[in-house]
Amino acid sequence: MKIIRYQTQNEPPHSGWILDDLVGEIDGDLFGEYRRLKAETPFDTVKLFAPVQPTKIICVGRNYAEHAKELGNDVPKVPLIFFKPPSAIINPGDSIVLPPQSQQVEHEAELVVVIGKRGRNITTEQARDYILGYTIGNDVTARDLQKSDGQWTRAKGFDTFCPFGPWIDTDFDVSDALITCRVSGQPRQMASTRDMIFNVGTLVAYISSVMTLEPGDIIFTGTPAGVGALAAGDEVVVEIEGLGRLSNPVRK
Ligand code: ZN
């Protein structure tokens, strides 16, 4: 099933599901009891929102060997995790805004895990039961500030630096999917999820050994090699084979 958050007319945004090019409401609690109402609204007439509202956004750094190498870093021995604030989230199609404090804002195409159930100390074997599904993300990063600050909060945390969506796919096969990123039509990143150093099960286990994961929390699983600068006027398209495509323009 593909899950979105959307709005028609002036009602508040709510969850829905997609059948071909139609949208139906999800009535009830997406993370508990719900039923799917008939899909009858054309997909291209609804306004899309980021598909969940996480209490926290956990990201994994240097989870692809070639990307660690391109920035001159060693491959970590355990997952390297950091946060982005929920205030950085934008909706599919919304603009990434370049902040005046940075001269080098870069894209990072990533597979994103969406947590479906509260959990602590989840094992790698149990991880599947705690995952609602997968979506597409762009871990936008002010690379110059990441280097100069040491701590990554500022570099990763600007408003608009967390585009993700457009939907959650609950049936996606995560084992070997191609992640690509194109900027204004130019190919920048291309790698398989198979190339991750720590796989999704290991990441969920590791992170939940530190903090309780809540329904709707999201995990950015790291970016492959090929990160590069964004300029005002660019259009960034992150695509994951079999999952979909996330597109955002860039402006000053
Ligand atoms: Zn990243």
PDB file of C-alpha atoms and ligand atoms in Angstrom:
ATOM      1  CA  MET A   1       0.000   0.000   0.000  1.00  0.00           C
ATOM      2  CA  LYS A   2       1.102   3.565  -0.736  1.00  0.00           C
ATOM      3  CA  ILE A   3       0.283   6.072   2.028  1.00  0.00           C
ATOM      4  CA  ILE A   4       0.201   9.856   1.660  1.00  0.00           C
ATOM      5  CA  ARG A   5      -0.786  12.873   3.734  1.00  0.00           C
ATOM      6  CA  TYR A   6      -2.922  15.194   1.666  1.00  0.00           C
ATOM      7  CA  GLN A   7      -5.494  17.906   1.547  1.00  0.00           C
ATOM      8  CA  THR A   8      -8.456  18.627  -0.687  1.00  0.00           C
ATOM      9  CA  GLN A   9     -10.139  22.065  -0.448  1.00  0.00           C
ATOM     10  CA  ASN A  10      -9.716  23.601   2.999  1.00  0.00           C
ATOM     11  CA  GLU A  11      -9.999  20.608   5.316  1.00  0.00           C
ATOM     12  CA  PRO A  12      -6.941  19.844   7.490  1.00  0.00           C
ATOM     13  CA  PRO A  13      -4.323  17.462   6.012  1.00  0.00           C
ATOM     14  CA  HIS A  14      -5.003  13.788   6.690  1.00  0.00           C
ATOM     15  CA  SER A  15      -3.732  10.344   5.700  1.00  0.00           C
ATOM     16  CA  GLY A  16      -4.815   8.587   2.555  1.00  0.00           C
ATOM     17  CA  TRP A  17      -3.939   5.702   0.310  1.00  0.00           C
ATOM     18  CA  ILE A  18      -3.340   5.512  -3.417  1.00  0.00           C
ATOM     19  CA  LEU A  19      -4.939   3.167  -5.926  1.00  0.00           C
ATOM     20  CA  ASP A  20      -3.504   3.805  -9.413  1.00  0.00           C
ATOM     21  CA  ASP A  21      -4.237   7.510  -9.958  1.00  0.00           C
ATOM     22  CA  LEU A  22      -6.922   7.801  -7.272  1.00  0.00           C
ATOM     23  CA  VAL A  23      -6.717   8.691  -3.570  1.00  0.00           C
ATOM     24  CA  GLY A  24      -8.899   7.364  -0.749  1.00  0.00           C
ATOM     25  CA  GLU A  25      -9.084   8.510   2.846  1.00  0.00           C
ATOM     26  CA  ILE A  26      -7.621   6.485   5.713  1.00  0.00           C
ATOM     27  CA  ASP A  27     -10.220   6.645   8.475  1.00  0.00           C
ATOM     28  CA  GLY A  28      -8.815   6.147  11.987  1.00  0.00           C
ATOM     29  CA  ASP A  29      -5.244   5.879  13.286  1.00  0.00           C
ATOM     30  CA  LEU A  30      -2.598   5.110  10.660  1.00  0.00           C
ATOM     31  CA  PHE A  31      -0.506   3.471  13.393  1.00  0.00           C
ATOM     32  CA  GLY A  32      -3.386   1.575  14.978  1.00  0.00           C
ATOM     33  CA  GLU A  33      -6.913   0.741  13.919  1.00  0.00           C
ATOM     34  CA  TYR A  34      -8.039   2.205  10.627  1.00  0.00           C
ATOM     35  CA  ARG A  35     -10.023   1.431   7.536  1.00  0.00           C
ATOM     36  CA  ARG A  36      -9.456   2.474   3.972  1.00  0.00           C
ATOM     37  CA  LEU A  37     -12.308   4.423   2.410  1.00  0.00           C
ATOM     38  CA  LYS A  38     -13.040   4.193  -1.298  1.00  0.00           C
ATOM     39  CA  ALA A  39     -10.393   5.752  -3.569  1.00  0.00           C
ATOM     40  CA  GLU A  40     -12.243   8.240  -5.731  1.00  0.00           C
ATOM     41  CA  THR A  41     -10.332  11.541  -5.645  1.00  0.00           C
ATOM     42  CA  PRO A  42      -7.932  12.058  -8.587  1.00  0.00           C
ATOM     43  CA  PHE A  43      -4.324  12.068  -7.296  1.00  0.00           C
ATOM     44  CA  ASP A  44      -3.366  15.098  -9.370  1.00  0.00           C
ATOM     45  CA  THR A  45      -6.025  17.276  -7.693  1.00  0.00           C
ATOM     46  CA  VAL A  46      -4.803  16.894  -4.076  1.00  0.00           C
ATOM     47  CA  LYS A  47      -2.151  18.918  -2.264  1.00  0.00           C
ATOM     48  CA  LEU A  48       0.557  16.612  -0.898  1.00  0.00           C
ATOM     49  CA  PHE A  49       2.188  17.013   2.515  1.00  0.00           C
ATOM     50  CA  ALA A  50       5.200  15.194   3.972  1.00  0.00           C
ATOM     51  CA  PRO A  51       3.682  11.733   4.577  1.00  0.00           C
ATOM     52  CA  VAL A  52       4.188  11.651   8.384  1.00  0.00           C
ATOM     53  CA  GLN A  53       4.922  14.121  11.199  1.00  0.00           C
ATOM     54  CA  PRO A  54       7.859  12.594  13.095  1.00  0.00           C
ATOM     55  CA  THR A  55       8.769  13.349  16.713  1.00  0.00           C
ATOM     56  CA  LYS A  56      12.370  12.902  15.620  1.00  0.00           C
ATOM     57  CA  ILE A  57      14.414  12.518  12.459  1.00  0.00           C
ATOM     58  CA  ILE A  58      17.435  10.292  12.942  1.00  0.00           C
ATOM     59  CA  CYS A  59      20.080  10.289  10.226  1.00  0.00           C
ATOM     60  CA  VAL A  60      22.988   7.970   9.552  1.00  0.00           C
ATOM     61  CA  GLY A  61      26.307   9.413   8.357  1.00  0.00           C
ATOM     62  CA  ARG A  62      28.895   7.661   6.175  1.00  0.00           C
ATOM     63  CA  ASN A  63      26.831   4.530   5.526  1.00  0.00           C
ATOM     64  CA  TYR A  64      28.239   4.034   2.013  1.00  0.00           C
ATOM     65  CA  ALA A  65      31.992   3.396   1.692  1.00  0.00           C
ATOM     66  CA  GLU A  66      32.404   5.412  -1.532  1.00  0.00           C
ATOM     67  CA  HIS A  67      30.717   8.461   0.028  1.00  0.00           C
ATOM     68  CA  ALA A  68      32.877   8.289   3.182  1.00  0.00           C
ATOM     69  CA  LYS A  69      35.913   8.191   0.880  1.00  0.00           C
ATOM     70  CA  GLU A  70      34.877  11.138  -1.311  1.00  0.00           C
ATOM     71  CA  LEU A  71      34.802  13.401   1.766  1.00  0.00           C
ATOM     72  CA  GLY A  72      38.090  11.972   3.083  1.00  0.00           C
ATOM     73  CA  ASN A  73      36.526  10.036   5.982  1.00  0.00           C
ATOM     74  CA  ASP A  74      37.034   6.494   7.247  1.00  0.00           C
ATOM     75  CA  VAL A  75      34.154   4.042   7.310  1.00  0.00           C
ATOM     76  CA  PRO A  76      32.653   4.061  10.831  1.00  0.00           C
ATOM     77  CA  LYS A  77      32.873   0.925  13.010  1.00  0.00           C
ATOM     78  CA  VAL A  78      29.383   1.490  14.413  1.00  0.00           C
ATOM     79  CA  PRO A  79      26.598   3.576  12.815  1.00  0.00           C
ATOM     80  CA  LEU A  80      27.246   7.312  13.087  1.00  0.00           C
ATOM     81  CA  ILE A  81      23.938   8.961  13.970  1.00  0.00           C
ATOM     82  CA  PHE A  82      22.715  12.543  14.195  1.00  0.00           C
ATOM     83  CA  PHE A  83      19.414  14.458  14.157  1.00  0.00           C
ATOM     84  CA  LYS A  84      17.600  16.855  11.923  1.00  0.00           C
ATOM     85  CA  PRO A  85      14.856  18.945  13.601  1.00  0.00           C
ATOM     86  CA  PRO A  86      11.232  18.399  12.502  1.00  0.00           C
ATOM     87  CA  SER A  87      11.127  22.145  11.707  1.00  0.00           C
ATOM     88  CA  ALA A  88      13.357  21.377   8.676  1.00  0.00           C
ATOM     89  CA  ILE A  89      10.630  19.316   6.982  1.00  0.00           C
ATOM     90  CA  ILE A  90       9.113  20.545   3.717  1.00  0.00           C
ATOM     91  CA  ASN A  91       6.408  19.001   1.554  1.00  0.00           C
ATOM     92  CA  PRO A  92       7.016  17.272  -1.778  1.00  0.00           C
ATOM     93  CA  GLY A  93       7.533  19.963  -4.420  1.00  0.00           C
ATOM     94  CA  ASP A  94       8.283  22.742  -1.908  1.00  0.00           C
ATOM     95  CA  SER A  95      11.450  24.815  -2.298  1.00  0.00           C
ATOM     96  CA  ILE A  96      14.776  24.165  -0.581  1.00  0.00           C
ATOM     97  CA  VAL A  97      15.901  27.634   0.551  1.00  0.00           C
ATOM     98  CA  LEU A  98      19.643  28.371   0.498  1.00  0.00           C
ATOM     99  CA  PRO A  99      20.570  30.115   3.783  1.00  0.00           C
ATOM    100  CA  PRO A 100      22.849  33.178   3.631  1.00  0.00           C
ATOM    101  CA  GLN A 101      25.211  31.586   6.212  1.00  0.00           C
ATOM    102  CA  SER A 102      26.401  28.889   3.754  1.00  0.00           C
ATOM    103  CA  GLN A 103      28.251  29.047   0.437  1.00  0.00           C
ATOM    104  CA  GLN A 104      28.026  25.268  -0.154  1.00  0.00           C
ATOM    105  CA  VAL A 105      24.635  23.610   0.243  1.00  0.00           C
ATOM    106  CA  GLU A 106      24.610  20.025  -1.054  1.00  0.00           C
ATOM    107  CA  HIS A 107      22.052  17.295  -1.807  1.00  0.00           C
ATOM    108  CA  GLU A 108      22.143  13.835  -0.210  1.00  0.00           C
ATOM    109  CA  ALA A 109      19.772  11.289  -1.792  1.00  0.00           C
ATOM    110  CA  GLU A 110      18.645   8.728   0.791  1.00  0.00           C
ATOM    111  CA  LEU A 111      16.308   5.852   1.495  1.00  0.00           C
ATOM    112  CA  VAL A 112      14.121   6.733   4.502  1.00  0.00           C
ATOM    113  CA  VAL A 113      12.648   4.228   6.975  1.00  0.00           C
ATOM    114  CA  VAL A 114       9.293   5.097   8.584  1.00  0.00           C
ATOM    115  CA  ILE A 115       8.663   3.601  12.029  1.00  0.00           C
ATOM    116  CA  GLY A 116       5.179   2.181  12.592  1.00  0.00           C
ATOM    117  CA  LYS A 117       5.257   1.039  16.212  1.00  0.00           C
ATOM    118  CA  ARG A 118       6.777   2.267  19.483  1.00  0.00           C
ATOM    119  CA  GLY A 119       9.891   0.301  20.374  1.00  0.00           C
ATOM    120  CA  ARG A 120      13.053   0.175  22.461  1.00  0.00           C
ATOM    121  CA  ASN A 121      15.884  -2.380  22.227  1.00  0.00           C
ATOM    122  CA  ILE A 122      14.486  -3.835  19.016  1.00  0.00           C
ATOM    123  CA  THR A 123      16.585  -6.696  17.620  1.00  0.00           C
ATOM    124  CA  THR A 124      17.632  -6.877  13.962  1.00  0.00           C
ATOM    125  CA  GLU A 125      15.239  -9.813  13.562  1.00  0.00           C
ATOM    126  CA  GLN A 126      12.324  -7.834  15.057  1.00  0.00           C
ATOM    127  CA  ALA A 127      13.051  -4.634  13.074  1.00  0.00           C
ATOM    128  CA  ARG A 128      10.633  -5.517  10.272  1.00  0.00           C
ATOM    129  CA  ASP A 129       7.685  -5.554  12.705  1.00  0.00           C
ATOM    130  CA  TYR A 130       8.451  -1.970  13.766  1.00  0.00           C
ATOM    131  CA  ILE A 131       8.721  -0.530  10.246  1.00  0.00           C
ATOM    132  CA  LEU A 132       5.618   0.913   8.607  1.00  0.00           C
ATOM    133  CA  GLY A 133       7.321   1.331   5.233  1.00  0.00           C
ATOM    134  CA  TYR A 134       9.831   3.325   3.223  1.00  0.00           C
ATOM    135  CA  THR A 135      10.018   6.687   1.522  1.00  0.00           C
ATOM    136  CA  ILE A 136      12.510   8.949  -0.272  1.00  0.00           C
ATOM    137  CA  GLY A 137      14.527  11.726   1.349  1.00  0.00           C
ATOM    138  CA  ASN A 138      17.056  14.447   0.669  1.00  0.00           C
ATOM    139  CA  ASP A 139      19.372  15.135   3.626  1.00  0.00           C
ATOM    140  CA  VAL A 140      20.209  18.681   2.511  1.00  0.00           C
ATOM    141  CA  THR A 141      23.509  19.746   4.086  1.00  0.00           C
ATOM    142  CA  ALA A 142      25.498  22.974   4.387  1.00  0.00           C
ATOM    143  CA  ARG A 143      28.833  21.234   3.742  1.00  0.00           C
ATOM    144  CA  ASP A 144      31.019  24.222   4.608  1.00  0.00           C
ATOM    145  CA  LEU A 145      29.319  24.633   8.011  1.00  0.00           C
ATOM    146  CA  GLN A 146      29.464  20.878   8.648  1.00  0.00           C
ATOM    147  CA  LYS A 147      33.248  21.070   8.283  1.00  0.00           C
ATOM    148  CA  SER A 148      33.771  24.301  10.224  1.00  0.00           C
ATOM    149  CA  ASP A 149      31.378  23.517  13.123  1.00  0.00           C
ATOM    150  CA  GLY A 150      32.408  19.931  13.902  1.00  0.00           C
ATOM    151  CA  GLN A 151      28.933  19.350  15.376  1.00  0.00           C
ATOM    152  CA  TRP A 152      26.436  18.941  12.540  1.00  0.00           C
ATOM    153  CA  THR A 153      23.295  20.468  14.029  1.00  0.00           C
ATOM    154  CA  ARG A 154      23.517  23.752  12.155  1.00  0.00           C
ATOM    155  CA  ALA A 155      24.695  22.251   8.847  1.00  0.00           C
ATOM    156  CA  LYS A 156      21.853  19.737   8.780  1.00  0.00           C
ATOM    157  CA  GLY A 157      19.157  21.690  10.583  1.00  0.00           C
ATOM    158  CA  PHE A 158      18.200  24.749   8.531  1.00  0.00           C
ATOM    159  CA  ASP A 159      14.521  25.184   7.708  1.00  0.00           C
ATOM    160  CA  THR A 160      13.666  23.412   4.398  1.00  0.00           C
ATOM    161  CA  PHE A 161      16.653  21.006   4.704  1.00  0.00           C
ATOM    162  CA  CYS A 162      14.431  17.921   5.158  1.00  0.00           C
ATOM    163  CA  PRO A 163      12.360  17.129   2.067  1.00  0.00           C
ATOM    164  CA  PHE A 164      10.858  13.627   2.173  1.00  0.00           C
ATOM    165  CA  GLY A 165       8.006  11.770   0.489  1.00  0.00           C
ATOM    166  CA  PRO A 166       5.927  11.808  -1.630  1.00  0.00           C
ATOM    167  CA  TRP A 167       4.472   8.612  -0.140  1.00  0.00           C
ATOM    168  CA  ILE A 168       5.272   5.672   2.123  1.00  0.00           C
ATOM    169  CA  ASP A 169       5.333   2.284   0.439  1.00  0.00           C
ATOM    170  CA  THR A 170       4.546  -0.491   2.940  1.00  0.00           C
ATOM    171  CA  ASP A 171       5.541  -3.283   0.515  1.00  0.00           C
ATOM    172  CA  PHE A 172       8.880  -1.950  -0.751  1.00  0.00           C
ATOM    173  CA  ASP A 173      11.755  -4.444  -1.027  1.00  0.00           C
ATOM    174  CA  VAL A 174      14.747  -2.715   0.494  1.00  0.00           C
ATOM    175  CA  SER A 175      17.413  -5.282  -0.375  1.00  0.00           C
ATOM    176  CA  ASP A 176      18.694  -4.036  -3.755  1.00  0.00           C
ATOM    177  CA  ALA A 177      17.084  -0.837  -5.031  1.00  0.00           C
ATOM    178  CA  LEU A 178      18.861   1.823  -7.069  1.00  0.00           C
ATOM    179  CA  ILE A 179      19.036   5.313  -5.528  1.00  0.00           C
ATOM    180  CA  THR A 180      19.680   8.134  -7.978  1.00  0.00           C
ATOM    181  CA  CYS A 181      19.893  11.899  -7.733  1.00  0.00           C
ATOM    182  CA  ARG A 182      19.683  14.342 -10.629  1.00  0.00           C
ATOM    183  CA  VAL A 183      20.168  18.084 -10.333  1.00  0.00           C
ATOM    184  CA  SER A 184      18.584  20.094 -13.165  1.00  0.00           C
ATOM    185  CA  GLY A 185      18.763  16.957 -15.318  1.00  0.00           C
ATOM    186  CA  GLN A 186      22.428  16.169 -14.577  1.00  0.00           C
ATOM    187  CA  PRO A 187      23.090  12.765 -12.938  1.00  0.00           C
ATOM    188  CA  ARG A 188      24.923  13.162  -9.610  1.00  0.00           C
ATOM    189  CA  GLN A 189      24.383  10.042  -7.464  1.00  0.00           C
ATOM    190  CA  MET A 190      23.683   6.403  -8.299  1.00  0.00           C
ATOM    191  CA  ALA A 191      24.113   3.372  -6.033  1.00  0.00           C
ATOM    192  CA  SER A 192      22.168   0.408  -4.710  1.00  0.00           C
ATOM    193  CA  THR A 193      20.789   0.083  -1.196  1.00  0.00           C
ATOM    194  CA  ARG A 194      22.812  -3.144  -1.215  1.00  0.00           C
ATOM    195  CA  ASP A 195      25.951  -1.011  -0.826  1.00  0.00           C
ATOM    196  CA  MET A 196      24.959   0.233   2.647  1.00  0.00           C
ATOM    197  CA  ILE A 197      27.545  -0.592   5.297  1.00  0.00           C
ATOM    198  CA  PHE A 198      24.881  -1.096   8.003  1.00  0.00           C
ATOM    199  CA  ASN A 199      21.564  -2.443   6.704  1.00  0.00           C
ATOM    200  CA  VAL A 200      18.122  -1.274   7.826  1.00  0.00           C
ATOM    201  CA  GLY A 201      17.670  -3.989  10.478  1.00  0.00           C
ATOM    202  CA  THR A 202      21.038  -3.182  12.038  1.00  0.00           C
ATOM    203  CA  LEU A 203      20.252   0.552  12.041  1.00  0.00           C
ATOM    204  CA  VAL A 204      16.860   0.097  13.747  1.00  0.00           C
ATOM    205  CA  ALA A 205      18.454  -2.153  16.376  1.00  0.00           C
ATOM    206  CA  TYR A 206      21.351   0.231  16.997  1.00  0.00           C
ATOM    207  CA  ILE A 207      19.239   3.394  17.217  1.00  0.00           C
ATOM    208  CA  SER A 208      16.583   1.755  19.426  1.00  0.00           C
ATOM    209  CA  SER A 209      19.307   0.648  21.838  1.00  0.00           C
ATOM    210  CA  VAL A 210      19.797   4.369  22.473  1.00  0.00           C
ATOM    211  CA  MET A 211      16.333   5.936  22.183  1.00  0.00           C
ATOM    212  CA  THR A 212      12.693   4.876  22.044  1.00  0.00           C
ATOM    213  CA  LEU A 213      11.393   4.960  18.499  1.00  0.00           C
ATOM    214  CA  GLU A 214       7.882   6.377  18.146  1.00  0.00           C
ATOM    215  CA  PRO A 215       5.300   5.788  15.404  1.00  0.00           C
ATOM    216  CA  GLY A 216       6.026   8.205  12.582  1.00  0.00           C
ATOM    217  CA  ASP A 217       9.704   8.674  13.441  1.00  0.00           C
ATOM    218  CA  ILE A 218      11.911   8.521  10.364  1.00  0.00           C
ATOM    219  CA  ILE A 219      15.450   7.286   9.760  1.00  0.00           C
ATOM    220  CA  PHE A 220      17.567   8.648   6.899  1.00  0.00           C
ATOM    221  CA  THR A 221      19.858   5.727   6.059  1.00  0.00           C
ATOM    222  CA  GLY A 222      22.820   7.587   4.571  1.00  0.00           C
ATOM    223  CA  THR A 223      23.809   8.823   1.135  1.00  0.00           C
ATOM    224  CA  PRO A 224      25.898   7.248  -1.631  1.00  0.00           C
ATOM    225  CA  ALA A 225      28.851   8.967  -3.344  1.00  0.00           C
ATOM    226  CA  GLY A 226      28.309  11.895  -5.701  1.00  0.00           C
ATOM    227  CA  VAL A 227      27.090  14.633  -3.359  1.00  0.00           C
ATOM    228  CA  GLY A 228      27.453  18.104  -4.841  1.00  0.00           C
ATOM    229  CA  ALA A 229      26.449  21.730  -4.647  1.00  0.00           C
ATOM    230  CA  LEU A 230      22.993  23.175  -5.259  1.00  0.00           C
ATOM    231  CA  ALA A 231      22.346  26.602  -6.770  1.00  0.00           C
ATOM    232  CA  ALA A 232      19.253  28.799  -6.876  1.00  0.00           C
ATOM    233  CA  GLY A 233      17.087  27.745  -9.816  1.00  0.00           C
ATOM    234  CA  ASP A 234      18.101  24.064  -9.629  1.00  0.00           C
ATOM    235  CA  GLU A 235      15.567  21.242  -9.461  1.00  0.00           C
ATOM    236  CA  VAL A 236      16.676  18.245  -7.345  1.00  0.00           C
ATOM    237  CA  VAL A 237      15.129  14.893  -8.176  1.00  0.00           C
ATOM    238  CA  VAL A 238      15.796  11.914  -5.920  1.00  0.00           C
ATOM    239  CA  GLU A 239      14.513   8.629  -7.265  1.00  0.00           C
ATOM    240  CA  ILE A 240      14.479   5.152  -5.727  1.00  0.00           C
ATOM    241  CA  GLU A 241      13.810   2.263  -8.053  1.00  0.00           C
ATOM    242  CA  GLY A 242      10.441   0.665  -7.340  1.00  0.00           C
ATOM    243  CA  LEU A 243       9.572   3.315  -4.725  1.00  0.00           C
ATOM    244  CA  GLY A 244       9.097   6.636  -6.514  1.00  0.00           C
ATOM    245  CA  ARG A 245      10.565  10.068  -6.985  1.00  0.00           C
ATOM    246  CA  LEU A 246      10.888  13.204  -4.860  1.00  0.00           C
ATOM    247  CA  SER A 247      11.371  16.552  -6.557  1.00  0.00           C
ATOM    248  CA  ASN A 248      12.174  19.942  -5.022  1.00  0.00           C
ATOM    249  CA  PRO A 249      13.255  23.253  -6.543  1.00  0.00           C
ATOM    250  CA  VAL A 250      16.057  25.325  -4.972  1.00  0.00           C
ATOM    251  CA  ARG A 251      15.898  29.059  -4.319  1.00  0.00           C
ATOM    252  CA  LYS A 252      17.718  31.856  -2.486  1.00  0.00           C
TER     253      LYS A 252
HETATM  254 ZN    ZN B   1      22.882  12.084   4.922  1.00  0.00          ZN
END
